[in-house]
PDB file of C-alpha atoms in Angstrom:
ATOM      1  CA  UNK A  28     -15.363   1.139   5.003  1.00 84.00           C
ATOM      2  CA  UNK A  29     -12.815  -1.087   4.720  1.00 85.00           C
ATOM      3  CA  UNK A  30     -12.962  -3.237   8.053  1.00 93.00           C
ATOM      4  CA  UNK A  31      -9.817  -2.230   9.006  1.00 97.00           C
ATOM      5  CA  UNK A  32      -9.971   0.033  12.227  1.00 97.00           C
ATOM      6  CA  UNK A  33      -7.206   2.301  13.424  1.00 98.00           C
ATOM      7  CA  UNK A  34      -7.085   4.873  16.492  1.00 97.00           C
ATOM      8  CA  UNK A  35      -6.185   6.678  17.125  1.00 97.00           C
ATOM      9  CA  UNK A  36      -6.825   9.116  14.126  1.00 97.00           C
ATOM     10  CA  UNK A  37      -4.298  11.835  15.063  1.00 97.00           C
ATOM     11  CA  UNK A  38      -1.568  11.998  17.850  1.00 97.00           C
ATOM     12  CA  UNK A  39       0.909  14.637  18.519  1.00 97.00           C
ATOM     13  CA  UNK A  40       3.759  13.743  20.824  1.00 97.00           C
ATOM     14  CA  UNK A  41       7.135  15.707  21.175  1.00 97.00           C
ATOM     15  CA  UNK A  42      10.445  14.585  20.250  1.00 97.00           C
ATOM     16  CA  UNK A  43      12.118  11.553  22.453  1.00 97.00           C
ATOM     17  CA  UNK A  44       8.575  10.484  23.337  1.00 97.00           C
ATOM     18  CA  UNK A  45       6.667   7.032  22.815  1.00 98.00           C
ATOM     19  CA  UNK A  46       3.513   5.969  21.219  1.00 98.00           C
ATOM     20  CA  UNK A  47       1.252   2.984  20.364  1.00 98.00           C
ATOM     21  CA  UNK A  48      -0.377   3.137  17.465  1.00 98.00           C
ATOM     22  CA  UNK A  49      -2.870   0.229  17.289  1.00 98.00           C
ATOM     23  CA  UNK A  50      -4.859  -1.769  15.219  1.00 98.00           C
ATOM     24  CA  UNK A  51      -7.830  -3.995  14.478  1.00 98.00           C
ATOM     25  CA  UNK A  52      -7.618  -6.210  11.435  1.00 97.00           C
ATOM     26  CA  UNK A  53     -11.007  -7.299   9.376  1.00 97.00           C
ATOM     27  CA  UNK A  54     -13.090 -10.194  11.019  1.00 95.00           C
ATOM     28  CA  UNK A  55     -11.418 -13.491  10.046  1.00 92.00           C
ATOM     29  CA  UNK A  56      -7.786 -11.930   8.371  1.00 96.00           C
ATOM     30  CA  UNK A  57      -4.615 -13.289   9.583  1.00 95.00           C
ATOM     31  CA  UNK A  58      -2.249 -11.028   8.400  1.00 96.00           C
ATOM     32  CA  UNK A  59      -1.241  -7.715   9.019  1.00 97.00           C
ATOM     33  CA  UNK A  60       0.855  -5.015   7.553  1.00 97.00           C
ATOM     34  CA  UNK A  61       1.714  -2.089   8.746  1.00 98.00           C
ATOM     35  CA  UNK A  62       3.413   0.989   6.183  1.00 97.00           C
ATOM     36  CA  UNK A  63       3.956   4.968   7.103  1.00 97.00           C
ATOM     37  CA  UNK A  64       3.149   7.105   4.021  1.00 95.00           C
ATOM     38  CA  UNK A  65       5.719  10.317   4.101  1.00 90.00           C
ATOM     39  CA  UNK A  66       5.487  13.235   2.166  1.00 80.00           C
ATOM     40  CA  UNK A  67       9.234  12.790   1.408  1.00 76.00           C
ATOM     41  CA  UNK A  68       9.223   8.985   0.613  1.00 79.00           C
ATOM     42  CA  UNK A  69       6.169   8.408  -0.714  1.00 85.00           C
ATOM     43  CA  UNK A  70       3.984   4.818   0.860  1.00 93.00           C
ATOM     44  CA  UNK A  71       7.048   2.327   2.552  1.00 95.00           C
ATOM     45  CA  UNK A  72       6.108  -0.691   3.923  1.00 95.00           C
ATOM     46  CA  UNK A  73       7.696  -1.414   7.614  1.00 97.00           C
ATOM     47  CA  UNK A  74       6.354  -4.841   8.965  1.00 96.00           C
ATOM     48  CA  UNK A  75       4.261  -7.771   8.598  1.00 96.00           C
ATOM     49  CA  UNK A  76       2.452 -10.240  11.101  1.00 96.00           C
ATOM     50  CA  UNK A  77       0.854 -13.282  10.032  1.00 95.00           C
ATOM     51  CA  UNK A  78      -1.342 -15.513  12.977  1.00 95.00           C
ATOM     52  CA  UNK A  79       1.036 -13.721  15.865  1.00 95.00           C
ATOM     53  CA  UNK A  80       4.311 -14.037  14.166  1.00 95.00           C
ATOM     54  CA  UNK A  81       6.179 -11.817  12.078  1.00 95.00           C
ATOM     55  CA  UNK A  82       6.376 -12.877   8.942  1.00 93.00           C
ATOM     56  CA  UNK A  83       8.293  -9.745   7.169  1.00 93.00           C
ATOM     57  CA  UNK A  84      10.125  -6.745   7.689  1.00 93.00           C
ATOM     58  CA  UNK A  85      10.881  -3.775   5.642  1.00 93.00           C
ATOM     59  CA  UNK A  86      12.152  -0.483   5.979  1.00 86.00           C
ATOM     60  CA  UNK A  87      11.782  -0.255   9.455  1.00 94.00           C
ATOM     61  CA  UNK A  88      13.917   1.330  12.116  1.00 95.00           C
ATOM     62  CA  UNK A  89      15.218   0.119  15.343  1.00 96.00           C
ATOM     63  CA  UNK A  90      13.454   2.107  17.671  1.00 97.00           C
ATOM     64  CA  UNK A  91      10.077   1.073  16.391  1.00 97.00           C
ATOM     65  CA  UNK A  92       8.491  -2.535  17.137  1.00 97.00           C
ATOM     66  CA  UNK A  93       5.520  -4.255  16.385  1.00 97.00           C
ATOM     67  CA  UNK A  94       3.551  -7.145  17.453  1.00 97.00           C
ATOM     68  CA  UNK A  95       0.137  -9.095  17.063  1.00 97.00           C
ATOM     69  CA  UNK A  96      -1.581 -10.237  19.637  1.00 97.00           C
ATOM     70  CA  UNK A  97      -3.901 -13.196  20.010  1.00 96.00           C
ATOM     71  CA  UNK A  98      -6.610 -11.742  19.139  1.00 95.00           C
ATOM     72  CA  UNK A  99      -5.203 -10.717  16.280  1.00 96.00           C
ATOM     73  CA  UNK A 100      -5.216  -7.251  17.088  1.00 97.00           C
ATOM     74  CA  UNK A 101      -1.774  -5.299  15.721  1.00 98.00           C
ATOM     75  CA  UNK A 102       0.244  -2.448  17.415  1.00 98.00           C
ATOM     76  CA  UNK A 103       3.128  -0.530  16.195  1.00 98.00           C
ATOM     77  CA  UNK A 104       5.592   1.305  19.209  1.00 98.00           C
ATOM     78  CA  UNK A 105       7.483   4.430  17.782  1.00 98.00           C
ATOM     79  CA  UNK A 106      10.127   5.380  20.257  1.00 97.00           C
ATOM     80  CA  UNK A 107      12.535   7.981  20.858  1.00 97.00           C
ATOM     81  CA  UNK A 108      10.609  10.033  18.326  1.00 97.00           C
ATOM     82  CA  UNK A 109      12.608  12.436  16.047  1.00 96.00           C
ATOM     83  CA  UNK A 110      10.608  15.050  13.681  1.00 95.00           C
ATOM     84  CA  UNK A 111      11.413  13.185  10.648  1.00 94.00           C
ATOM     85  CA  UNK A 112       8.769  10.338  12.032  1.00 96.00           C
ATOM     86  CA  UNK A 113       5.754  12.066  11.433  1.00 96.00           C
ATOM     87  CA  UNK A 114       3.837  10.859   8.827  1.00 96.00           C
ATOM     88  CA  UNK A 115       0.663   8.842   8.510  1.00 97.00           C
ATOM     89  CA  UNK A 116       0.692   4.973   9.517  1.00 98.00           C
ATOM     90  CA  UNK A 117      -1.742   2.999   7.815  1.00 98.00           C
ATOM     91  CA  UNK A 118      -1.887  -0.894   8.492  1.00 98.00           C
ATOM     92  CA  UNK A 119      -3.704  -3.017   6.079  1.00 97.00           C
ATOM     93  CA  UNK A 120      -4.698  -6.933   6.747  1.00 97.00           C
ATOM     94  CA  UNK A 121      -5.303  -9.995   4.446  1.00 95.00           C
ATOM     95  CA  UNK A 122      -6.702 -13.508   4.715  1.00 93.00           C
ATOM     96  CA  UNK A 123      -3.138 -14.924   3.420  1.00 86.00           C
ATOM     97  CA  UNK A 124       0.361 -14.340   4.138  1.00 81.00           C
ATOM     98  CA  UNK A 125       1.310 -13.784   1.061  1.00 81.00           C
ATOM     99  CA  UNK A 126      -0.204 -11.989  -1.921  1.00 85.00           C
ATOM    100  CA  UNK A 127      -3.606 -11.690  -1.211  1.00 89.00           C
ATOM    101  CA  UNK A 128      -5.726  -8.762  -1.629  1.00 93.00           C
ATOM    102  CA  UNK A 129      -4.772  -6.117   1.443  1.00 95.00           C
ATOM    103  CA  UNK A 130      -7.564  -3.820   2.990  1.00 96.00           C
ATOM    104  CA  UNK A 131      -6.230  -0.318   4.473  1.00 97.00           C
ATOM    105  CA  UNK A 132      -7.305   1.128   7.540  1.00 97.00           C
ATOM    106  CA  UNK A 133      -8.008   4.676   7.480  1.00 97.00           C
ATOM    107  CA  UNK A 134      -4.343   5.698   9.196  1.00 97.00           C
ATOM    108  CA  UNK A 135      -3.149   7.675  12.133  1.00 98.00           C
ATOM    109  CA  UNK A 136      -1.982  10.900  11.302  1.00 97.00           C
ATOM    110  CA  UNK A 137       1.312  11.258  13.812  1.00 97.00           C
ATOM    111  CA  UNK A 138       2.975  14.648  14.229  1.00 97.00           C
ATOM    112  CA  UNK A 139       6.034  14.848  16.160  1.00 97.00           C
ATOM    113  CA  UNK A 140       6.989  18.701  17.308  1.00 96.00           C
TER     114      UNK A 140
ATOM    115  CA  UNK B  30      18.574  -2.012  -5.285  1.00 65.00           C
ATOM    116  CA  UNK B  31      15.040  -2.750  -5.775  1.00 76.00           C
ATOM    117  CA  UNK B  32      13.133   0.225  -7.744  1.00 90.00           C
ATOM    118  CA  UNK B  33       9.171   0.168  -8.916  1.00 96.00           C
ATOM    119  CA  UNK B  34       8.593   3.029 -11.195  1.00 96.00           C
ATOM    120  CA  UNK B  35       5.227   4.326 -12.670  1.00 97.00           C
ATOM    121  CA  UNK B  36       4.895   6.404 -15.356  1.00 97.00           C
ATOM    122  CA  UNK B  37       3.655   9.092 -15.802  1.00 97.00           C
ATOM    123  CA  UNK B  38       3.404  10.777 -12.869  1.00 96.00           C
ATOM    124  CA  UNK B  39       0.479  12.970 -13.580  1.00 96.00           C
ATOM    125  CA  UNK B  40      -1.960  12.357 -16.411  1.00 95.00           C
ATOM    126  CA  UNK B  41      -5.362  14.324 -17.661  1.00 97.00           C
ATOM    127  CA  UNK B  42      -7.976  12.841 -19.788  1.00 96.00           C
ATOM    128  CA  UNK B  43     -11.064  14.399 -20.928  1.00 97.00           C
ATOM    129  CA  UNK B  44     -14.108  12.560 -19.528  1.00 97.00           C
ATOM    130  CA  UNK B  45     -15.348   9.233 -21.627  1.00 97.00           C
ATOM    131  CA  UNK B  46     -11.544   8.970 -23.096  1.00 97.00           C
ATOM    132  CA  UNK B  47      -9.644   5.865 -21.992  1.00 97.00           C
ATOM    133  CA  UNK B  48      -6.041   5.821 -20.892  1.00 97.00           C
ATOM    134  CA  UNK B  49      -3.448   3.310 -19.402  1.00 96.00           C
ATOM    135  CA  UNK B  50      -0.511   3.890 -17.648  1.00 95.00           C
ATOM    136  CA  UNK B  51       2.441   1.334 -16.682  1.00 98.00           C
ATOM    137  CA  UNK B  52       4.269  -0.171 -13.616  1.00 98.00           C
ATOM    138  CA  UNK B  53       8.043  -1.426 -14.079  1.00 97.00           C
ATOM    139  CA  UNK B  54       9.828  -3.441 -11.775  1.00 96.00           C
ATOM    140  CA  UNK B  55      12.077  -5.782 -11.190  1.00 94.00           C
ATOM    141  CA  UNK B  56      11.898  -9.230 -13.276  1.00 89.00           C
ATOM    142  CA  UNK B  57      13.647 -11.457 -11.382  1.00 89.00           C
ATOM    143  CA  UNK B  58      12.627 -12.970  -7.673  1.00 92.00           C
ATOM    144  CA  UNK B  59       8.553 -11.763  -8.790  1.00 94.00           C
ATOM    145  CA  UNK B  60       6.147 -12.971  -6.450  1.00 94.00           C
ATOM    146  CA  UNK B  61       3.147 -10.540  -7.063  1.00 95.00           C
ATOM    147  CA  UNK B  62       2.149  -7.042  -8.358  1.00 96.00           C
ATOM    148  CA  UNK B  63      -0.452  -4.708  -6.331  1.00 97.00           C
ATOM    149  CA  UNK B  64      -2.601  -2.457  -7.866  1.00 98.00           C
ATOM    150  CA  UNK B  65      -4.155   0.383  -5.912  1.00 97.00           C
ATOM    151  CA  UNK B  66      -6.204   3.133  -5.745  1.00 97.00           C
ATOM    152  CA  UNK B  67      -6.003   5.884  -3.797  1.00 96.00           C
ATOM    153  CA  UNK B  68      -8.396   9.518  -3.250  1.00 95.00           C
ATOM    154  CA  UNK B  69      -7.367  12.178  -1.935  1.00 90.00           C
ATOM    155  CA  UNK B  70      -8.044  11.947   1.953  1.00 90.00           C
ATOM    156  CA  UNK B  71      -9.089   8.537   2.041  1.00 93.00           C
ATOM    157  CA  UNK B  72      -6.753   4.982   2.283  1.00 95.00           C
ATOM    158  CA  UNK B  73      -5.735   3.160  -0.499  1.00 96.00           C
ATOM    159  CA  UNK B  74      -8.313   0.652  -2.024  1.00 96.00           C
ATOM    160  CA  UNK B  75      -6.873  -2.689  -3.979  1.00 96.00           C
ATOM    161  CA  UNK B  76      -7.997  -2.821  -7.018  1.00 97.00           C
ATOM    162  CA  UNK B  77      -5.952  -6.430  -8.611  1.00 96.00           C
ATOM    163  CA  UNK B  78      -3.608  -8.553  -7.073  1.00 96.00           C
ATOM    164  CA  UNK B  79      -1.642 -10.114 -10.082  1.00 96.00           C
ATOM    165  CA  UNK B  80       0.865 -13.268  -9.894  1.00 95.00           C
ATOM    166  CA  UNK B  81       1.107 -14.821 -13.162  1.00 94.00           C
ATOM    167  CA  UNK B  82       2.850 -13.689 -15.695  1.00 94.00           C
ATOM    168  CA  UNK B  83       0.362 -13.206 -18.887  1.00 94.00           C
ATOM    169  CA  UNK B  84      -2.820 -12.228 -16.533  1.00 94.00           C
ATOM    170  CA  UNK B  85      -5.394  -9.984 -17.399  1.00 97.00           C
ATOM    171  CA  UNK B  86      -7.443  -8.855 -14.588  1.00 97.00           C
ATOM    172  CA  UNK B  87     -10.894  -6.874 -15.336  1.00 97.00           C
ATOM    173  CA  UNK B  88     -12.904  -4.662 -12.463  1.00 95.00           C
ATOM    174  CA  UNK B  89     -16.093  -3.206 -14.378  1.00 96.00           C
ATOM    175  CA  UNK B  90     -14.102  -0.545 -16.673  1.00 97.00           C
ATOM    176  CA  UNK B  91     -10.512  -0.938 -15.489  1.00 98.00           C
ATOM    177  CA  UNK B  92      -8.187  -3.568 -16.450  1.00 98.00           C
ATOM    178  CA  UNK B  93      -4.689  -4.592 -16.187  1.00 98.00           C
ATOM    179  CA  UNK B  94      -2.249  -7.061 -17.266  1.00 98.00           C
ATOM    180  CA  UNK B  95       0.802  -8.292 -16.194  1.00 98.00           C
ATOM    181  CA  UNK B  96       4.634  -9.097 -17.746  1.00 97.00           C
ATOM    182  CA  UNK B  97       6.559 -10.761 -15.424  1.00 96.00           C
ATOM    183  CA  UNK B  98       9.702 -11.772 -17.620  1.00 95.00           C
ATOM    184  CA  UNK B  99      10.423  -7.822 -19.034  1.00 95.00           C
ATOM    185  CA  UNK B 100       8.683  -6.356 -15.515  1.00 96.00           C
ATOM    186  CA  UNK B 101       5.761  -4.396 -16.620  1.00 96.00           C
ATOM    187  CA  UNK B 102       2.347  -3.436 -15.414  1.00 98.00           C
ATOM    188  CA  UNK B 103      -0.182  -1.760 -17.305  1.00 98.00           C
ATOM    189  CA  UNK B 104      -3.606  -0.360 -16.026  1.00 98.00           C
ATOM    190  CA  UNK B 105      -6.219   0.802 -18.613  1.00 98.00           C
ATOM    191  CA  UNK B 106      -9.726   2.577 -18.234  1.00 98.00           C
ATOM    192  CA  UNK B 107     -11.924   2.612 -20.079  1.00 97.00           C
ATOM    193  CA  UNK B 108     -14.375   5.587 -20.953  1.00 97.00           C
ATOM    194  CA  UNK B 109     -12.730   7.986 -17.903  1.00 97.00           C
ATOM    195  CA  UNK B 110     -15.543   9.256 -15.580  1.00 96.00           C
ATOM    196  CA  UNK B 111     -14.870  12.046 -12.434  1.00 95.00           C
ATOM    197  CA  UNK B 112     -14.967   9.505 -10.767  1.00 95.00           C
ATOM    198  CA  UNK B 113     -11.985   7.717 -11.761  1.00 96.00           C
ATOM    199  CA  UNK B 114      -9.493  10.805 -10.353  1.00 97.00           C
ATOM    200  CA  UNK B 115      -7.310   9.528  -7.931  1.00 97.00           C
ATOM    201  CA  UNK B 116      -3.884   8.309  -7.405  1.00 97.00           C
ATOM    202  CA  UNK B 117      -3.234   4.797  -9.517  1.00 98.00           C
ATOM    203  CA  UNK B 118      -0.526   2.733  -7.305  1.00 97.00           C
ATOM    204  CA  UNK B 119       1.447  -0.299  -7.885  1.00 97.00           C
ATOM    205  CA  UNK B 120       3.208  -2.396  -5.573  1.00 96.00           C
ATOM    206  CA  UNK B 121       5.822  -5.148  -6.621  1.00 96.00           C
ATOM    207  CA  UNK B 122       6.047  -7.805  -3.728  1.00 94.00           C
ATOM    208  CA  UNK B 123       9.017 -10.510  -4.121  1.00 91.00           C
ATOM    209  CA  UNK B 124       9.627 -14.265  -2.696  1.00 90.00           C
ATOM    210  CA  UNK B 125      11.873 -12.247   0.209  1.00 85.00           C
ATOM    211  CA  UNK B 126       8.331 -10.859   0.833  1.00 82.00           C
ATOM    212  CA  UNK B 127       9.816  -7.189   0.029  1.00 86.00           C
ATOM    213  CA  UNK B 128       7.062  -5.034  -0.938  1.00 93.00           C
ATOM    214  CA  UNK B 129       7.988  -1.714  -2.406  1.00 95.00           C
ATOM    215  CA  UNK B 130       5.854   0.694  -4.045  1.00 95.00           C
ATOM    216  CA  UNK B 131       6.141   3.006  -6.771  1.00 95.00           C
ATOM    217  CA  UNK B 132       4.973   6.770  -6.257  1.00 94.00           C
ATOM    218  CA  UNK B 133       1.578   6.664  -7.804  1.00 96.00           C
ATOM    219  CA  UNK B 134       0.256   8.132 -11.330  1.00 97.00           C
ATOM    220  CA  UNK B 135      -2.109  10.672 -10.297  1.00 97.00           C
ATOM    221  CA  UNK B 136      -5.270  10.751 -13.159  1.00 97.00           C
ATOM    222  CA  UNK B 137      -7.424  13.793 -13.221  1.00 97.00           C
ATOM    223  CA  UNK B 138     -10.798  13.673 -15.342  1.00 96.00           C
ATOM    224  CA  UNK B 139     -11.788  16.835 -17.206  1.00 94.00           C
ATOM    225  CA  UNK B 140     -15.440  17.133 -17.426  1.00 89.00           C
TER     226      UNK B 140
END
């Protein structure tokens, strides 16, 4: 057990809907990350909070967002869903904002039908 | 384009053999390399965050080193158990705080 909670586990949601995905870094770390494992694209990393702001952004689209709260909880809005978004979302937090060691929550599993 | 490639893709020992297999990625604008490891139905679990060039990081019988200047990884393990089968990761992370990942090596043990 990494620290790292998630939930929820699994969510299925039709196209053009919206979903939260949330959460819950490890007691004490500052940063997290957020990445959505495909079975086309392999792991891709989408966005990173540090302490509330965002400190990074990858590959991720316009219709999702992302903020941390402050209580340092994370959560990751998917809109206007399209097929091709389902995948699994993990999010992973660190005690740094840059390259320190990252702990993975256990991902949601998101189908979109 | 930025491109992180492991190789090879798929690898089987025989139990108690070691291996190693390699990360490559891009040399310049290097800010830190990710290993991970990653089971079947579980979430990745870090193994070394490296950020010198020239370090050699040990975890009981797996090691790796680092090249920064040619952009190379390599993990080794030692003496292979079951217990080592999983998916082997790498993930290059620049000063634009880019993080890519490669697509894994996947190691199976044969008892």
């Amino acid at each position: 057990d990494s620290g790292v909670t998630q939930t929820p586990k699994h969510l299925i949601t039709a196209t053009g809907q919206r979903v939260t995905l949330r959460c819950s870094p490890r007691s004490g770390d500052l940063s997290v990350y957020w990445y959505q494992q495909s079975l086309d694209q392999g792991l891709q990393f989408l966005i990173q909070y540090y302490n509330g702001e965002e400190r990074a952004k990858g590959n991720i689209l316009e219709r999702f967002s992302a903020q941390q709260f402050p209580d340092l909880h994370s959560e990751l809005n998917l809109s206007s869903l399209e097929l091709g978004d389902s995948a699994l979302y993990f999010c992973a937090s660190s005690d740094r904002q840059g390259a320190g060691e990252q702990f993975f929550g256990p991902g949601t599993r998101l189908t979109v039908l | 384009i930025l491109n992180v490639e492991q190789s090879p893709q798929s690898l089987h020992v025989q139990e108690g053999d070691s291996t190693n297999f390699t990360c490559s990625f891009p040399s310049s604008n290097f800010y830190a390399l990710h290993w991970y490891r990653w089971e079947t139905a579980k979430s990745p679990e870090a193994l070394f965050v490296m950020t010198l060039n020239g370090d050699e990081k040990k975890k009981g019988r797996i090691s790796a080193t680092l090249n920064t200047k040619e952009g190379y990884s390599y993990l080794y393990i030692k003496g292979s158990q079951p217990e080592d089968s999983a998916t082997y990761l790498c993930a290059f992370m620049n000063r634009d705080d880019k993080i890519i990942f490669g697509k894994g090596t996947r190691l199976h043990i044969l008892p």
